[in-house]
Short mmCIF file of C-alpha atoms and ligand atoms in Angstrom, two decimals:
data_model
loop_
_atom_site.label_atom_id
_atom_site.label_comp_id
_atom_site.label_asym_id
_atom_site.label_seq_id
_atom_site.Cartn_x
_atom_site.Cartn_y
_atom_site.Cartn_z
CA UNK A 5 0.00 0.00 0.00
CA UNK A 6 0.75 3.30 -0.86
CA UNK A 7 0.77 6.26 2.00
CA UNK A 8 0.88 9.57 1.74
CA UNK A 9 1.31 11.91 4.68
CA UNK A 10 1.30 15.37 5.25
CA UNK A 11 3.13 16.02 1.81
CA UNK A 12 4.14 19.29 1.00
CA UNK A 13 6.44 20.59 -1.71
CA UNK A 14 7.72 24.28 -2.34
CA UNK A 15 9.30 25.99 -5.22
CA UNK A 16 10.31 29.18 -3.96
CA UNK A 17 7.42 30.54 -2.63
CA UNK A 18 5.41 28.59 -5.07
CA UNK A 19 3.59 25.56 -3.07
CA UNK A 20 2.88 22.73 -5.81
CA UNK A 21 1.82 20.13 -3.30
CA UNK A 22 0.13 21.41 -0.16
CA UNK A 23 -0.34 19.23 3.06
CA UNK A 24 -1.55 15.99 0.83
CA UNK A 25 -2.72 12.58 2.64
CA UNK A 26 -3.86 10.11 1.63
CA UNK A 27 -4.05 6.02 1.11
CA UNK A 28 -3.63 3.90 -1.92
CA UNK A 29 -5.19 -0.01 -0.81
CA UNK A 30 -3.66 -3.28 -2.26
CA UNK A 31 -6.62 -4.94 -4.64
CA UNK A 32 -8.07 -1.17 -5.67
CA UNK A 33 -7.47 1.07 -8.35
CA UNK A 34 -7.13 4.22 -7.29
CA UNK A 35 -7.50 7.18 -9.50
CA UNK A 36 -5.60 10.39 -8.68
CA UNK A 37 -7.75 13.14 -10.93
CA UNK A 38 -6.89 16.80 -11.77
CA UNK A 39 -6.33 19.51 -14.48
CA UNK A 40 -3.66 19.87 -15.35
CA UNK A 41 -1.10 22.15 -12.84
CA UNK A 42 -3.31 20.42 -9.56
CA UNK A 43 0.07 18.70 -8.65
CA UNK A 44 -0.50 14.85 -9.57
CA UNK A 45 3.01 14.33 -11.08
CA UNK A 46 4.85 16.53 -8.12
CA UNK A 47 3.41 13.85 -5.94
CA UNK A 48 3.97 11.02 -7.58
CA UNK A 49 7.45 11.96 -8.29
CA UNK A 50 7.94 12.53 -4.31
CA UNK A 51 6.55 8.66 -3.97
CA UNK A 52 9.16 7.53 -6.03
CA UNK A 53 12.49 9.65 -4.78
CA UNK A 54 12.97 11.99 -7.91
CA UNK A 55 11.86 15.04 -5.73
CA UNK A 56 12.51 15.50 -2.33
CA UNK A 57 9.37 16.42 0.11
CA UNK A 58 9.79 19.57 1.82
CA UNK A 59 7.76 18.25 4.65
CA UNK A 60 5.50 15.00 5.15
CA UNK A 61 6.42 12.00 3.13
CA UNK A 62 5.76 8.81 1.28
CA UNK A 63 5.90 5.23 2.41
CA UNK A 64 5.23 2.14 0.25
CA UNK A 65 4.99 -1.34 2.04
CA UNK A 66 6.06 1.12 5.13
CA UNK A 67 9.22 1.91 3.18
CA UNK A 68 10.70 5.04 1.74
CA UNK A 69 11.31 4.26 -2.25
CA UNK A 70 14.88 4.80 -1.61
CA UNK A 71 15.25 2.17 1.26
CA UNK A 72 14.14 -0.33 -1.23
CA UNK A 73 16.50 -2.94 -2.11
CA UNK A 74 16.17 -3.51 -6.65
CA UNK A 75 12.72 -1.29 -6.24
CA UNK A 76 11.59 -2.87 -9.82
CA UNK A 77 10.59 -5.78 -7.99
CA UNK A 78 7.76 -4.27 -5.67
CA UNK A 79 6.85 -1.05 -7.26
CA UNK A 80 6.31 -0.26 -10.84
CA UNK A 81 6.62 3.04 -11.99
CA UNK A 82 5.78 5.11 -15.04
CA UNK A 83 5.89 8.88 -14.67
CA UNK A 84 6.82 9.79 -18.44
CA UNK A 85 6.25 7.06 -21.68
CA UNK A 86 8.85 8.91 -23.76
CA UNK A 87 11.72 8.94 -21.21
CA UNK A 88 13.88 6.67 -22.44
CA UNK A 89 17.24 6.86 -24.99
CA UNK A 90 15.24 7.89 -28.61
CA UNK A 91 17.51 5.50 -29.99
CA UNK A 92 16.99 2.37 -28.70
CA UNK A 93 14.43 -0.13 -29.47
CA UNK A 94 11.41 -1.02 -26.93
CA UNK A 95 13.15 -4.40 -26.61
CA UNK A 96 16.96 -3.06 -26.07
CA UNK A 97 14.97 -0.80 -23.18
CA UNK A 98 13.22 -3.73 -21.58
CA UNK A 99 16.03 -6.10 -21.88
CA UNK A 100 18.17 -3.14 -20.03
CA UNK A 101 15.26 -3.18 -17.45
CA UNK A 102 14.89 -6.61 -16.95
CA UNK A 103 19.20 -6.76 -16.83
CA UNK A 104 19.35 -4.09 -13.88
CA UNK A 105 16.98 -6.10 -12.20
CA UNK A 106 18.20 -9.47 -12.53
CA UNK A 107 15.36 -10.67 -14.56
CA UNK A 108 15.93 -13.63 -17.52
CA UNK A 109 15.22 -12.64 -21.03
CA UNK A 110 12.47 -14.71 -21.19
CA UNK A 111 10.40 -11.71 -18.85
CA UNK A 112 10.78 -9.45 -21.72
CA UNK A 113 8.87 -11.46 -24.51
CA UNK A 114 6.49 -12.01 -21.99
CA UNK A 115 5.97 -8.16 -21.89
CA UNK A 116 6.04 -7.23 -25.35
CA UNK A 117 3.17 -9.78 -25.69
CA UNK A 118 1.61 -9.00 -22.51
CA UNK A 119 0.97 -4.75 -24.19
CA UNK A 120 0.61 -6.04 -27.63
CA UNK A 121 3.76 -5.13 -29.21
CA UNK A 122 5.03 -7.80 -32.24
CA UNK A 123 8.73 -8.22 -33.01
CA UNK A 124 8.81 -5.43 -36.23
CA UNK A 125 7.51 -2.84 -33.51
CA UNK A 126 9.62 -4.45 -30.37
CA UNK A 127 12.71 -3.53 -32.94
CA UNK A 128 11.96 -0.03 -34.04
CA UNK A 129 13.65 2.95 -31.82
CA UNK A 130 11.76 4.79 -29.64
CA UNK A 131 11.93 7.96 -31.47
CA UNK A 132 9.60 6.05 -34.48
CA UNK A 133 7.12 5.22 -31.82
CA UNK A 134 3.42 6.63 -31.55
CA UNK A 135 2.55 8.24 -28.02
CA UNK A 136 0.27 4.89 -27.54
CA UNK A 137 3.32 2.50 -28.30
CA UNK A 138 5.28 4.48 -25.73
CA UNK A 139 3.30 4.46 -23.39
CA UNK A 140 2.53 0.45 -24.01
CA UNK A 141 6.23 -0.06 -23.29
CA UNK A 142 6.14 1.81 -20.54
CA UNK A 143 3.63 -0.19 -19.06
CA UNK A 144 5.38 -3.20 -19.94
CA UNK A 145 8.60 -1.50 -18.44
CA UNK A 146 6.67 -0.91 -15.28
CA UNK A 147 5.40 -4.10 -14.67
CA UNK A 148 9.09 -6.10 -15.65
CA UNK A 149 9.90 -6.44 -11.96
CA UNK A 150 6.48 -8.28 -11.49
CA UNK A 151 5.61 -5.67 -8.49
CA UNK A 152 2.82 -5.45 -5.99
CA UNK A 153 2.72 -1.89 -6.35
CA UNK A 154 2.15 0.37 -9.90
CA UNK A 155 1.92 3.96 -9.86
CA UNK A 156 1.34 5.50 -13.44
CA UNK A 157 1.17 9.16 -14.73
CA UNK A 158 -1.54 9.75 -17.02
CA UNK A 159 -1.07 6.55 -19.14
CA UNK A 160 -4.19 6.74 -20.79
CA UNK A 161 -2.20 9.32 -22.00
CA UNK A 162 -2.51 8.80 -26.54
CA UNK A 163 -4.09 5.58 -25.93
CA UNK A 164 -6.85 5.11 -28.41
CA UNK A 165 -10.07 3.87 -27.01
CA UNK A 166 -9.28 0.59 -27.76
CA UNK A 167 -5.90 1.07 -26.16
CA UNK A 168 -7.76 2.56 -22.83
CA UNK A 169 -9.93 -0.32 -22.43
CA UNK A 170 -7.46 -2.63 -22.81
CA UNK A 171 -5.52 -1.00 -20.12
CA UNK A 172 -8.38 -0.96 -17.57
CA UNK A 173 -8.91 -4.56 -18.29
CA UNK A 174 -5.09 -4.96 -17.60
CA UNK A 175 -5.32 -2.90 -14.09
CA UNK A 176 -8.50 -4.36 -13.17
CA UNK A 177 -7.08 -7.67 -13.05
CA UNK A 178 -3.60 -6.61 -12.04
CA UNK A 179 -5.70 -5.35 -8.69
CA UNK A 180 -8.01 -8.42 -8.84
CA UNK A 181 -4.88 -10.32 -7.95
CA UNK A 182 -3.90 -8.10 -4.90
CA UNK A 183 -2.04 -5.27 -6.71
CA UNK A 184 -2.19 -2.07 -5.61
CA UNK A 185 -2.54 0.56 -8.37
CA UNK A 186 -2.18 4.80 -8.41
CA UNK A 187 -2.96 6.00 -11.93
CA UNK A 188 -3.55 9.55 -12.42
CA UNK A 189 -4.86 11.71 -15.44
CA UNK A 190 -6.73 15.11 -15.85
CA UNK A 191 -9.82 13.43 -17.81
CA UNK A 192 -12.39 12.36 -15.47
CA UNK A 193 -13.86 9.72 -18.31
CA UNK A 194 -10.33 7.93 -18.47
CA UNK A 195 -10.64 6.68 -14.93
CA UNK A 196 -14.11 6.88 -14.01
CA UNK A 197 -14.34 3.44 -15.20
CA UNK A 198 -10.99 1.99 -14.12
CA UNK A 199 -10.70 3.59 -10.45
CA UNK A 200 -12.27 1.92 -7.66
CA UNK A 201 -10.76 4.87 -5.34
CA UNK A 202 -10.87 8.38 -6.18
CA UNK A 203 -8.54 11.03 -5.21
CA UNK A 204 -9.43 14.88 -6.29
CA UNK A 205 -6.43 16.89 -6.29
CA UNK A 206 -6.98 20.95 -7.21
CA UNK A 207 -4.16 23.52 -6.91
CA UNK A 208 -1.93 21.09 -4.88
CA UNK A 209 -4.63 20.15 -2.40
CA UNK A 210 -6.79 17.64 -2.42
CA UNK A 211 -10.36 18.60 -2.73
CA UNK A 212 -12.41 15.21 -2.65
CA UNK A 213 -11.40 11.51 -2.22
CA UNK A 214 -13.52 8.42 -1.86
CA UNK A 215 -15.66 5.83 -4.34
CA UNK A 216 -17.67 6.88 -7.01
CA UNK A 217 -20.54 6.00 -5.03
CA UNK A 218 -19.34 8.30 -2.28
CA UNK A 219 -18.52 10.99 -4.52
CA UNK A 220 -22.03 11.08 -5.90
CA UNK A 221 -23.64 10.88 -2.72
CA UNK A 222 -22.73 14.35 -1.77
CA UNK A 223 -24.06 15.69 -4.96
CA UNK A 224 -27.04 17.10 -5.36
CA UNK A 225 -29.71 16.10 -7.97
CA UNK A 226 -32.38 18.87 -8.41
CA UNK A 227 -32.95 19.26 -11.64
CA UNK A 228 -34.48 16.32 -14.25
CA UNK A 229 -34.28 15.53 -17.82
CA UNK A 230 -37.41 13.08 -18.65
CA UNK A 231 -39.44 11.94 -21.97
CA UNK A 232 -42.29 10.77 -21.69
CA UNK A 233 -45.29 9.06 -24.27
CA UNK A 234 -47.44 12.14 -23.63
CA UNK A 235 -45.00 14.55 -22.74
CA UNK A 236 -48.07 17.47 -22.66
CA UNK A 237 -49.61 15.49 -20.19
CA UNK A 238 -46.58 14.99 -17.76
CA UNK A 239 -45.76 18.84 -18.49
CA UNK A 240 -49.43 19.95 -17.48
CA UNK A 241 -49.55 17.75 -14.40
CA UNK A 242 -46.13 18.62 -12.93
CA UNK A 243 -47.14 22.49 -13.24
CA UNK A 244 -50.10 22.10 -11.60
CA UNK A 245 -48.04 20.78 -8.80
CA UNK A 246 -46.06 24.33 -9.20
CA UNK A 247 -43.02 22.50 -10.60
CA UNK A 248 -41.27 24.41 -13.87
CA UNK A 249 -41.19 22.82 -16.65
CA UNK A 250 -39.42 23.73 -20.02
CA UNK A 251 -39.37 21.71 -23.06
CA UNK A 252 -35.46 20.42 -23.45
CA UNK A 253 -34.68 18.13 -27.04
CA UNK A 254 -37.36 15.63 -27.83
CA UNK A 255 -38.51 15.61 -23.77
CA UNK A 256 -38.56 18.05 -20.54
CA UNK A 257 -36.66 19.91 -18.05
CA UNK A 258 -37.56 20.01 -14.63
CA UNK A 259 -36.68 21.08 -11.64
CA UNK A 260 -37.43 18.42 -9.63
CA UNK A 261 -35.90 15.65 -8.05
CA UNK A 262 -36.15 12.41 -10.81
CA UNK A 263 -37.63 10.66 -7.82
CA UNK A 264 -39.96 13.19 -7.59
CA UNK A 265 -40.81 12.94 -11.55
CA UNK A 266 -40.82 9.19 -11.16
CA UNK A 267 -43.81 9.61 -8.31
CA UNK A 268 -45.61 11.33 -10.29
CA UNK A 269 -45.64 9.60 -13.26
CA UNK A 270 -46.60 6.28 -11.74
CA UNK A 271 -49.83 8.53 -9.78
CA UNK A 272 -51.01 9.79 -13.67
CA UNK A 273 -49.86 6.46 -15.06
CA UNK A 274 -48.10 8.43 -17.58
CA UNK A 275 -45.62 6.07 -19.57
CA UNK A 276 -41.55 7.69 -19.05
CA UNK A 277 -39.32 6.63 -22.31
CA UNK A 278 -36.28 8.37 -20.47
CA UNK A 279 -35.35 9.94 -17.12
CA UNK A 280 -32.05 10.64 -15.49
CA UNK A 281 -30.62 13.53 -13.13
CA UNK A 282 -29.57 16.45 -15.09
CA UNK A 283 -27.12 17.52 -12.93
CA UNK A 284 -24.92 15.67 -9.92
CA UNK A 285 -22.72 14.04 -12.64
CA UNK A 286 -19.57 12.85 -11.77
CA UNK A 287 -17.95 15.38 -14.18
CA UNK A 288 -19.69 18.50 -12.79
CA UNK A 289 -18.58 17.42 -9.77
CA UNK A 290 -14.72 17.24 -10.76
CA UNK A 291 -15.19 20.62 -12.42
CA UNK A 292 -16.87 22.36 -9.40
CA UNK A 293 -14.44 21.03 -6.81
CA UNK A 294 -11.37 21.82 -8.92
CA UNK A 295 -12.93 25.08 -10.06
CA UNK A 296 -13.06 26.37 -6.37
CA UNK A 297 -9.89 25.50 -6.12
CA UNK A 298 -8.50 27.10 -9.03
CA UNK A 299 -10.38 30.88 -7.22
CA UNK A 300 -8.39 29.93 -4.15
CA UNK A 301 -11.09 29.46 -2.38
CA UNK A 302 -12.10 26.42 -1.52
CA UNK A 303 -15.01 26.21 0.92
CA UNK A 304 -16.40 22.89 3.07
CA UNK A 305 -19.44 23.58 0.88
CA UNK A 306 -17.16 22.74 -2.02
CA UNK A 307 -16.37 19.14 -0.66
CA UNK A 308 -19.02 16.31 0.30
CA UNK A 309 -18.40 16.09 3.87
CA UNK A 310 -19.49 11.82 3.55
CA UNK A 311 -17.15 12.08 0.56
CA UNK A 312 -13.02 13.43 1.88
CA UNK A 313 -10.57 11.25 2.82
CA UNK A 314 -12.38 8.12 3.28
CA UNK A 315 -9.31 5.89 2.54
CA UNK A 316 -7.17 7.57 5.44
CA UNK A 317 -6.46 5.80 8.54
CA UNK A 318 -6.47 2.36 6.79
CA UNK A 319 -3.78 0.43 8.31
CA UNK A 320 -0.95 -1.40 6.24
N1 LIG B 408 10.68 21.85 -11.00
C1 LIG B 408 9.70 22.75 -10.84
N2 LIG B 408 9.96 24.04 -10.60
C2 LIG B 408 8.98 24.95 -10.42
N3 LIG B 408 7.65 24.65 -10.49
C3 LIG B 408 7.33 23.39 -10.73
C4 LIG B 408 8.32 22.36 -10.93
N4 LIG B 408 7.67 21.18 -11.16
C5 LIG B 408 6.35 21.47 -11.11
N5 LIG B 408 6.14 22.78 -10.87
C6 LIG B 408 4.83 23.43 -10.74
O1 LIG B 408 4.06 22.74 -9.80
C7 LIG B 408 2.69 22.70 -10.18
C8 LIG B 408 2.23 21.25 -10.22
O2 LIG B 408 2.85 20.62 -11.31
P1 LIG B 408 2.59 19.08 -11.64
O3 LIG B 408 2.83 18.28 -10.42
O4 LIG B 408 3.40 18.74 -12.84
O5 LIG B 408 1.04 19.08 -11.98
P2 LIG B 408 0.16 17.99 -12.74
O6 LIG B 408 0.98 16.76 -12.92
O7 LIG B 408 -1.04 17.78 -11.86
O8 LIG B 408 -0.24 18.59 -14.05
C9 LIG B 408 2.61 23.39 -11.54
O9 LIG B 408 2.19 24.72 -11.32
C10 LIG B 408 4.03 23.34 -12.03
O10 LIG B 408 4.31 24.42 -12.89
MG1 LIG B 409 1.43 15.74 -14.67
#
């Protein structure tokens, strides 16, 4: 497991990472979300020794990553895909990998097929390589050591769609089995699906963590987008209840509750084709916490109280 403590890191007077906690769990995925800026790479960078903390720190397994005898073997790490000499091939930079770490040859084949790379692309130099293919070898790179722990920044990262499933399948499993997994991005979509955990991180401090489930719980659902059969029928009855109603596409608007909307279609037995919240997504949710952050002003009404830091105290 993964824990972060009181992490803070200056530039100057500039504070990239302010006072961050929190707890990555072996068999969950957890995403660490953000525009771009919030201070996801700072951090992850910290976990793995390239930049020191000015205060707080970062233990994996209970260890800093420096105190970690051949790290490759417990935690996997890829920060940045296109790292690596521009004129090798992906297999000279995995066989490298796997050398420094003691691993046979044989580990590296097993890689290349593992992220889908054939022996034409395995032998081209890095600098012919798509952002995808990078950042397929850098997975493959990352996982060499066979490690309990991966942490991975933004490697959805010029993945096609394909490419992105593939790589939640890939994590999914990879935690299925007991890995722990920290994989941050600034797209809320890329994630949504993968994470199990999420951790909201907006102008170095972290703004909202906790499931999806959790996350949605503290937002608010007022407004409703429905269809209906006889949409002038549900429109008439709902205002004569005093709700507003205002046409919207091929249905309504309303600003009610879809529970609400629900009720009262079943009371009129009017038949609903479609109705879903029409606000309390996931992604306005992001967008409002990070925005407050972004005006410096972040407010407990910005952050679901059931919602922050949910994973902390979780023991090792
Ligand atoms: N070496 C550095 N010197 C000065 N500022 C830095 C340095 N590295 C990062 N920063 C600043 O810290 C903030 C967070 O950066 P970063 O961690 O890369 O964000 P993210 O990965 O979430 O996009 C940014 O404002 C960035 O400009
Ligand atoms: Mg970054």
């Amino acid at each position: 497991m993964i824990k972060v403590e009181g992490l803070t890191r200056k530039y100057g007077a500039f504070t990239a990472v302010d006072d961050v906690s929190f707890v990555c769990q072996p068999g969950r995925v957890t995403g660490f979300l953000g525009p771009n800026g919030a201070g996801k790479t700072t951090t992850m960078r910290v976990m793995v020794g390239l930049t020191p903390a000015t205060s707080g720190r970062v233990t994996i397994g209970g260890h800093l990553y420096h105190d970690i005898p051949n790290p490759g073997l417990h935690v996997g790490v890829l920060l940045d895909a296109s790292a690596q000499h521009a004129g090798r091939t992906g297999r000279e930079i995995l066989t490298l990998g796997a050398k420094t770490m003691g691993l046979p040859e044989s580990r590296v084949d097993e890689m290349l097929a593992l992220v889908s790379l054939d022996k034409t692309e395995s032998n081209r130099r890095l600098r012919n390589y798509s952002l995808g293919m990078k950042q397929r070898l850098g997975i493959a790179h990352a996982l060499l050591g066979d490690p309990s722990v991966l942490i991975l920044d933004e490697p959805a990262n010029g993945l096609d769609p394909a490419g992105i499933r593939w790589m939640r399948g890939l994590l999914k499993s990879y935690a299925d089995r007991g890995g722990t997994v920290l994989l941050s991005s600034h797209l809320l979509h890329e994630v949504e699906q993968i994470a199990d955990e999420m951790i909201l991180i907006g102008r170095g401090k972290i703004v909202a963590s906790g499931t999806k489930d959790e996350l949605l719980a503290g937002a608010e659902h007022k407004t409703s987008l429905v269809t209906a059969l006889d949409n002038e029928l549900l429109a008439k009855t709902l205002r004569d209840r005093g709700v507003t109603v205002t046409p919207a596409g091929s249905g309504l608007r309303v600003d009610t509750a879809p529970v609400e909307v629900g009720r009262v279609s079943v009371e009129h037995g009017i038949v609903l084709t479609d109705l879903r919240s029409a606000d309390g997504g996931l992604e306005d949710l992001f967008l409002s916490l990070t925005e407050d952050t972004q005006r410096d002003n972040l407010s407990a009404a910005g952050a679901p109280a059931a919602a922050t830091t949910t994973t902390e105290g979780a023991k090792a």
